[in-house]
Amino acid sequence: MSSGIKPTGVLHYGNYFGAIRQYINLQDTAEAFYFIVDYHALTTLPTPDTLRVDTFRMALDWMALGLDPDKASLFVQSDVPEVTELAWIFSNLLPAGDLERGVSFKDAKQRGDTPNAGLLNYPVLQAADILIYGGSVVPVGKDQTQNIEIAKRIANRFNRRFTSDRPYFHPPRPWVIEEVAVVPGLDGQKMSKSYNNTIAIFEEPEVLRKKVMAIPTASTPLSEPMDPDSDHVFSLIRLVGDEETVSSIRDSYLRGGFGFRRAKEELINLLESYFADARERRDELVAKPDVVRDAMVAGAERARVRAQETMRDVRELTGLNWKNAAR
């Protein structure tokens, strides 16, 4: 199993509930390779300092949230350069038109941007990320399932072209938890940095309060019942509250006399408590950065062993081993 996340900005609740929580749950049940995709981040051309800082911060945050480097291989994508070699081989198996129909590429063009070749080939590199470690299950957000389908197509085409007698790559399948597949943002849309509607996992308390208090709500009088199912505040309460708490707050909505300000106060309390332990662990890791660095180096070493095994096989299967020609 393998999956990654781009080191762009800070982690928000959408990142956690859409993917990272799944990573944490799965690290106890399967061999897992989790990585920070700094090659992918280059599609937006960040400054070198920004990329370095964001990559390290992402690793630190993952470990604070519960990823255990003794259970899963946690590393940085560029520390396993074999993945770019495999991506080049894969790029020859896919028509350019398939990539031009990719969601990220089409969205960029619709916004009037001029997408670079890196964005066009993004799904191919993602396929290499998955398949080089033998991944067959990929925990992803609902909006990433198209790229997994491309990875599946690449795996099948490689197998038909080079290993028709015995499939080499296992076509991957996405694993999406439907109830949190799309995490609502402050405005009710999908939580995304692009929409400027995120709540950072390690948000400063005063910033968190300001964001929550600014969430738009209906103009329901205080004495009247409120509709929890159409309210953005309640959508977030349902995300972070336990079953008993959510049920109690829902009843308060339906009784009336509760009010949206009270609902927002409840949400703030829930958000602050949900990641309290993670904040404490994060503070400890900030004070000991070498713990993070050592974990990432060890994770990359384990991942690279697997990647090099895959590439030895791939070079043999594709004919990229000219030294064996006379044997």
Short mmCIF file of C-alpha atoms in Angstrom, two decimals:
data_model
loop_
_atom_site.label_atom_id
_atom_site.label_comp_id
_atom_site.label_asym_id
_atom_site.label_seq_id
_atom_site.Cartn_x
_atom_site.Cartn_y
_atom_site.Cartn_z
CA MET A 1 0.00 0.00 0.00
CA SER A 2 1.32 3.44 -0.86
CA SER A 3 0.16 7.03 -1.01
CA GLY A 4 1.54 10.54 -0.77
CA ILE A 5 0.70 14.18 -0.23
CA LYS A 6 2.13 17.39 -1.69
CA PRO A 7 4.13 19.65 0.63
CA THR A 8 2.11 22.75 -0.18
CA GLY A 9 1.12 25.02 2.67
CA VAL A 10 -0.10 23.62 5.99
CA LEU A 11 -2.20 20.54 6.66
CA HIS A 12 -5.91 21.14 7.10
CA TYR A 13 -8.87 19.04 8.24
CA GLY A 14 -9.62 18.02 4.66
CA ASN A 15 -6.14 16.48 4.37
CA TYR A 16 -6.60 14.61 7.63
CA PHE A 17 -10.09 13.19 7.21
CA GLY A 18 -9.75 12.68 3.47
CA ALA A 19 -6.47 10.78 3.60
CA ILE A 20 -4.10 10.99 6.58
CA ARG A 21 -6.46 9.35 9.07
CA GLN A 22 -6.74 6.44 6.66
CA TYR A 23 -2.95 6.20 6.48
CA ILE A 24 -2.75 6.02 10.27
CA ASN A 25 -5.45 3.34 10.50
CA LEU A 26 -3.86 1.22 7.79
CA GLN A 27 -0.28 1.28 9.08
CA ASP A 28 -1.17 -1.47 11.56
CA THR A 29 -2.69 -3.80 8.96
CA ALA A 30 -0.47 -3.69 5.86
CA GLU A 31 3.03 -2.89 4.64
CA ALA A 32 2.80 0.82 3.95
CA PHE A 33 4.88 3.37 2.04
CA TYR A 34 3.87 6.98 2.73
CA PHE A 35 5.76 9.82 1.14
CA ILE A 36 5.86 13.58 0.67
CA VAL A 37 5.74 14.24 -3.05
CA ASP A 38 8.23 17.05 -3.55
CA TYR A 39 8.69 16.17 -7.25
CA HIS A 40 4.96 16.77 -7.72
CA ALA A 41 5.23 20.06 -5.85
CA LEU A 42 7.58 21.38 -8.55
CA THR A 43 4.59 21.75 -10.91
CA THR A 44 3.83 25.02 -9.07
CA LEU A 45 7.51 26.13 -9.07
CA PRO A 46 7.90 26.95 -5.36
CA THR A 47 11.08 28.68 -4.22
CA PRO A 48 13.80 26.28 -3.05
CA ASP A 49 13.54 27.50 0.55
CA THR A 50 9.76 27.12 0.54
CA LEU A 51 9.97 23.57 -0.79
CA ARG A 52 12.58 22.56 1.78
CA VAL A 53 10.69 24.04 4.72
CA ASP A 54 7.28 22.74 3.63
CA THR A 55 8.66 19.24 3.05
CA PHE A 56 10.19 19.02 6.52
CA ARG A 57 7.13 20.55 8.17
CA MET A 58 4.88 18.04 6.43
CA ALA A 59 6.97 15.15 7.76
CA LEU A 60 6.88 16.60 11.25
CA ASP A 61 3.10 17.07 11.12
CA TRP A 62 2.47 13.54 9.89
CA MET A 63 4.45 12.09 12.77
CA ALA A 64 2.66 14.36 15.23
CA LEU A 65 -0.68 13.09 13.90
CA GLY A 66 0.24 9.49 14.60
CA LEU A 67 2.16 8.05 11.69
CA ASP A 68 4.69 5.68 13.23
CA PRO A 69 7.93 5.39 11.21
CA ASP A 70 8.58 2.03 12.89
CA LYS A 71 5.39 0.65 11.33
CA ALA A 72 5.30 2.45 7.98
CA SER A 73 8.04 3.71 5.68
CA LEU A 74 7.72 7.50 5.81
CA PHE A 75 9.99 9.38 3.42
CA VAL A 76 10.41 12.09 0.79
CA GLN A 77 9.67 11.22 -2.84
CA SER A 78 12.92 12.64 -4.25
CA ASP A 79 14.98 10.44 -1.92
CA VAL A 80 13.93 7.54 -4.17
CA PRO A 81 14.99 8.80 -7.64
CA GLU A 82 14.13 5.47 -9.28
CA VAL A 83 10.53 6.65 -9.36
CA THR A 84 11.30 9.17 -12.10
CA GLU A 85 12.92 6.48 -14.25
CA LEU A 86 9.80 4.33 -13.94
CA ALA A 87 7.60 7.34 -14.74
CA TRP A 88 9.49 7.86 -18.02
CA ILE A 89 8.94 4.23 -18.99
CA PHE A 90 5.25 4.48 -18.09
CA SER A 91 4.84 7.69 -20.12
CA ASN A 92 5.41 5.66 -23.28
CA LEU A 93 2.42 3.43 -22.55
CA LEU A 94 -0.24 6.13 -22.40
CA PRO A 95 -1.70 8.31 -25.20
CA ALA A 96 -1.20 12.03 -24.62
CA GLY A 97 -4.96 12.52 -24.94
CA ASP A 98 -5.54 10.52 -21.76
CA LEU A 99 -3.37 12.98 -19.85
CA GLU A 100 -4.97 16.04 -21.45
CA ARG A 101 -8.30 14.87 -20.02
CA GLY A 102 -6.87 14.79 -16.50
CA VAL A 103 -8.82 16.80 -13.93
CA SER A 104 -5.92 18.99 -12.74
CA PHE A 105 -4.75 19.74 -16.29
CA LYS A 106 -8.27 20.61 -17.51
CA ASP A 107 -8.97 22.76 -14.45
CA ALA A 108 -5.78 24.75 -15.04
CA LYS A 109 -6.73 25.41 -18.66
CA GLN A 110 -10.28 26.40 -17.70
CA ARG A 111 -8.85 28.94 -15.24
CA GLY A 112 -6.90 30.46 -18.10
CA ASP A 113 -3.56 29.19 -16.83
CA THR A 114 -0.86 27.77 -19.08
CA PRO A 115 -0.21 24.37 -17.48
CA ASN A 116 3.32 23.04 -17.72
CA ALA A 117 4.36 19.58 -18.90
CA GLY A 118 4.87 18.52 -15.30
CA LEU A 119 1.18 19.01 -14.57
CA LEU A 120 0.26 17.14 -17.75
CA ASN A 121 2.41 14.18 -16.71
CA TYR A 122 1.40 14.34 -13.04
CA PRO A 123 -0.76 11.16 -13.22
CA VAL A 124 2.11 9.20 -14.79
CA LEU A 125 4.48 10.08 -11.95
CA GLN A 126 1.71 9.27 -9.51
CA ALA A 127 1.33 5.85 -11.13
CA ALA A 128 5.06 5.27 -10.68
CA ASP A 129 4.78 6.35 -7.04
CA ILE A 130 2.16 3.69 -6.45
CA LEU A 131 3.43 0.79 -8.52
CA ILE A 132 7.16 0.95 -7.79
CA TYR A 133 6.52 -0.27 -4.22
CA GLY A 134 4.03 -2.94 -5.27
CA GLY A 135 1.07 -0.93 -4.05
CA SER A 136 -2.39 -2.34 -4.73
CA VAL A 137 -4.48 -0.28 -2.30
CA VAL A 138 -4.26 3.51 -2.36
CA PRO A 139 -6.04 5.61 0.30
CA VAL A 140 -7.13 8.78 -1.51
CA GLY A 141 -9.64 11.59 -1.47
CA LYS A 142 -12.66 11.18 -3.72
CA ASP A 143 -11.28 13.74 -6.17
CA GLN A 144 -8.16 11.64 -6.81
CA THR A 145 -9.86 8.48 -8.07
CA GLN A 146 -9.34 9.45 -11.74
CA ASN A 147 -5.57 9.36 -11.30
CA ILE A 148 -5.82 5.91 -9.74
CA GLU A 149 -7.75 4.76 -12.80
CA ILE A 150 -4.88 6.01 -14.97
CA ALA A 151 -2.42 4.07 -12.80
CA LYS A 152 -4.57 0.98 -13.26
CA ARG A 153 -4.58 1.52 -17.04
CA ILE A 154 -0.80 1.87 -17.08
CA ALA A 155 -0.32 -1.30 -15.02
CA ASN A 156 -2.56 -3.28 -17.35
CA ARG A 157 -0.83 -1.96 -20.47
CA PHE A 158 2.61 -2.73 -19.07
CA ASN A 159 1.51 -6.26 -18.23
CA ARG A 160 0.01 -6.85 -21.69
CA ARG A 161 3.06 -5.44 -23.47
CA PHE A 162 5.88 -6.94 -21.45
CA THR A 163 4.55 -9.76 -19.25
CA SER A 164 1.53 -11.25 -20.99
CA ASP A 165 2.19 -14.67 -19.44
CA ARG A 166 2.23 -13.37 -15.85
CA PRO A 167 1.16 -9.88 -14.76
CA TYR A 168 4.01 -8.02 -13.05
CA PHE A 169 2.20 -4.97 -11.68
CA HIS A 170 -0.99 -5.35 -9.65
CA PRO A 171 -3.56 -2.79 -10.89
CA PRO A 172 -4.19 -0.50 -7.90
CA ARG A 173 -7.57 0.33 -6.45
CA PRO A 174 -8.55 3.44 -4.49
CA TRP A 175 -9.75 3.15 -0.93
CA VAL A 176 -12.12 6.01 -0.12
CA ILE A 177 -14.15 6.38 3.08
CA GLU A 178 -17.36 7.68 1.55
CA GLU A 179 -18.74 9.58 4.54
CA VAL A 180 -15.67 11.82 4.67
CA ALA A 181 -14.59 11.50 1.05
CA VAL A 182 -15.20 15.23 0.60
CA VAL A 183 -14.64 17.26 3.77
CA PRO A 184 -16.72 20.47 3.90
CA GLY A 185 -14.89 23.78 4.16
CA LEU A 186 -15.92 26.94 5.98
CA ASP A 187 -18.25 27.86 3.11
CA GLY A 188 -19.73 24.39 2.58
CA GLN A 189 -17.67 23.64 -0.52
CA LYS A 190 -14.96 20.99 -0.47
CA MET A 191 -12.24 22.10 1.95
CA SER A 192 -9.35 23.21 -0.24
CA LYS A 193 -6.55 25.75 -0.22
CA SER A 194 -7.79 26.75 -3.68
CA TYR A 195 -11.09 27.93 -2.18
CA ASN A 196 -9.47 29.66 0.80
CA ASN A 197 -11.92 27.87 3.10
CA THR A 198 -9.64 25.67 5.20
CA ILE A 199 -9.08 25.14 8.91
CA ALA A 200 -5.48 24.20 9.63
CA ILE A 201 -4.98 21.23 11.92
CA PHE A 202 -2.54 23.18 14.07
CA GLU A 203 -4.34 26.52 13.76
CA GLU A 204 -3.52 29.18 16.34
CA PRO A 205 -6.47 29.54 18.79
CA GLU A 206 -7.26 33.15 17.89
CA VAL A 207 -7.18 32.38 14.16
CA LEU A 208 -9.39 29.33 14.68
CA ARG A 209 -11.99 31.38 16.56
CA LYS A 210 -12.00 34.09 13.92
CA LYS A 211 -12.52 31.57 11.11
CA VAL A 212 -15.30 29.66 12.85
CA MET A 213 -17.17 32.78 13.89
CA ALA A 214 -17.12 33.94 10.25
CA ILE A 215 -18.84 30.79 8.92
CA PRO A 216 -22.04 31.88 7.12
CA THR A 217 -25.28 30.59 8.65
CA ALA A 218 -29.01 30.90 8.03
CA SER A 219 -30.94 33.85 9.46
CA THR A 220 -33.07 31.63 11.71
CA PRO A 221 -34.42 33.43 14.81
CA LEU A 222 -32.89 32.20 18.07
CA SER A 223 -36.17 30.77 19.37
CA GLU A 224 -36.86 28.65 16.30
CA PRO A 225 -35.49 25.21 15.37
CA MET A 226 -32.46 25.11 13.07
CA ASP A 227 -31.87 22.63 10.26
CA PRO A 228 -28.64 20.75 11.07
CA ASP A 229 -28.49 18.99 7.70
CA SER A 230 -28.13 22.22 5.74
CA ASP A 231 -25.78 23.99 8.17
CA HIS A 232 -22.03 24.25 7.51
CA VAL A 233 -21.27 24.50 11.23
CA PHE A 234 -23.05 21.25 12.00
CA SER A 235 -21.29 19.52 9.09
CA LEU A 236 -17.99 20.22 10.83
CA ILE A 237 -19.38 19.26 14.25
CA ARG A 238 -20.41 15.91 12.79
CA LEU A 239 -16.87 15.47 11.49
CA VAL A 240 -15.01 15.92 14.79
CA GLY A 241 -17.59 15.07 17.45
CA ASP A 242 -18.24 11.64 18.92
CA GLU A 243 -21.62 10.01 18.35
CA GLU A 244 -23.10 11.10 21.67
CA THR A 245 -21.97 14.72 21.31
CA VAL A 246 -23.20 15.01 17.73
CA SER A 247 -26.58 13.52 18.66
CA SER A 248 -26.96 15.93 21.59
CA ILE A 249 -26.09 18.99 19.50
CA ARG A 250 -28.42 17.83 16.74
CA ASP A 251 -31.26 17.61 19.25
CA SER A 252 -30.45 21.16 20.40
CA TYR A 253 -30.67 22.38 16.80
CA LEU A 254 -34.09 20.80 16.37
CA ARG A 255 -35.50 22.05 19.69
CA GLY A 256 -34.78 25.70 19.03
CA GLY A 257 -33.35 28.26 21.43
CA PHE A 258 -29.81 27.06 20.67
CA GLY A 259 -28.57 29.62 18.17
CA PHE A 260 -25.72 29.57 15.69
CA ARG A 261 -23.33 31.42 17.98
CA ARG A 262 -23.68 28.65 20.56
CA ALA A 263 -23.18 26.09 17.80
CA LYS A 264 -19.97 27.82 16.75
CA GLU A 265 -18.69 27.84 20.33
CA GLU A 266 -19.34 24.10 20.51
CA LEU A 267 -17.46 23.62 17.25
CA ILE A 268 -14.46 25.61 18.49
CA ASN A 269 -14.26 23.45 21.63
CA LEU A 270 -14.47 20.26 19.58
CA LEU A 271 -11.81 21.41 17.12
CA GLU A 272 -9.42 22.42 19.91
CA SER A 273 -9.81 19.13 21.76
CA TYR A 274 -9.71 16.83 18.72
CA PHE A 275 -6.01 17.41 18.02
CA ALA A 276 -4.86 18.33 21.55
CA ASP A 277 -2.61 15.26 21.86
CA ALA A 278 -1.21 15.81 18.37
CA ARG A 279 -0.31 19.41 19.26
CA GLU A 280 1.61 18.17 22.28
CA ARG A 281 3.50 15.61 20.18
CA ARG A 282 4.23 18.26 17.58
CA ASP A 283 5.79 20.55 20.18
CA GLU A 284 8.05 17.67 21.26
CA LEU A 285 9.15 17.01 17.66
CA VAL A 286 9.80 20.69 16.99
CA ALA A 287 12.23 20.59 19.91
CA LYS A 288 13.93 17.45 18.48
CA PRO A 289 14.08 17.87 14.68
CA ASP A 290 16.71 15.15 14.30
CA VAL A 291 14.08 12.59 15.31
CA VAL A 292 12.10 13.54 12.22
CA ARG A 293 15.15 13.62 9.94
CA ASP A 294 16.39 10.23 11.11
CA ALA A 295 12.96 8.67 10.62
CA MET A 296 12.70 10.02 7.08
CA VAL A 297 16.19 8.85 6.11
CA ALA A 298 15.46 5.35 7.43
CA GLY A 299 12.12 5.28 5.62
CA ALA A 300 13.76 6.26 2.33
CA GLU A 301 16.38 3.55 2.71
CA ARG A 302 13.68 0.89 3.12
CA ALA A 303 11.65 2.29 0.23
CA ARG A 304 14.65 2.48 -2.06
CA VAL A 305 15.46 -1.19 -1.55
CA ARG A 306 11.98 -2.05 -2.84
CA ALA A 307 12.21 0.49 -5.67
CA GLN A 308 15.57 -0.84 -6.85
CA GLU A 309 14.20 -4.39 -6.89
CA THR A 310 11.30 -3.23 -9.06
CA MET A 311 13.55 -1.33 -11.45
CA ARG A 312 15.89 -4.30 -11.91
CA ASP A 313 12.87 -6.33 -13.02
CA VAL A 314 11.46 -3.53 -15.19
CA ARG A 315 14.78 -2.97 -16.98
CA GLU A 316 14.99 -6.69 -17.71
CA LEU A 317 11.39 -6.88 -18.92
CA THR A 318 11.63 -3.80 -21.16
CA GLY A 319 15.07 -4.53 -22.65
CA LEU A 320 16.91 -1.76 -20.81
CA ASN A 321 19.74 -4.16 -20.03
CA TRP A 322 22.00 -4.10 -23.08
CA LYS A 323 24.83 -5.83 -21.21
CA ASN A 324 22.87 -9.06 -21.40
CA ALA A 325 22.55 -8.90 -25.20
CA ALA A 326 25.46 -11.23 -25.93
CA ARG A 327 24.59 -13.76 -23.25
#
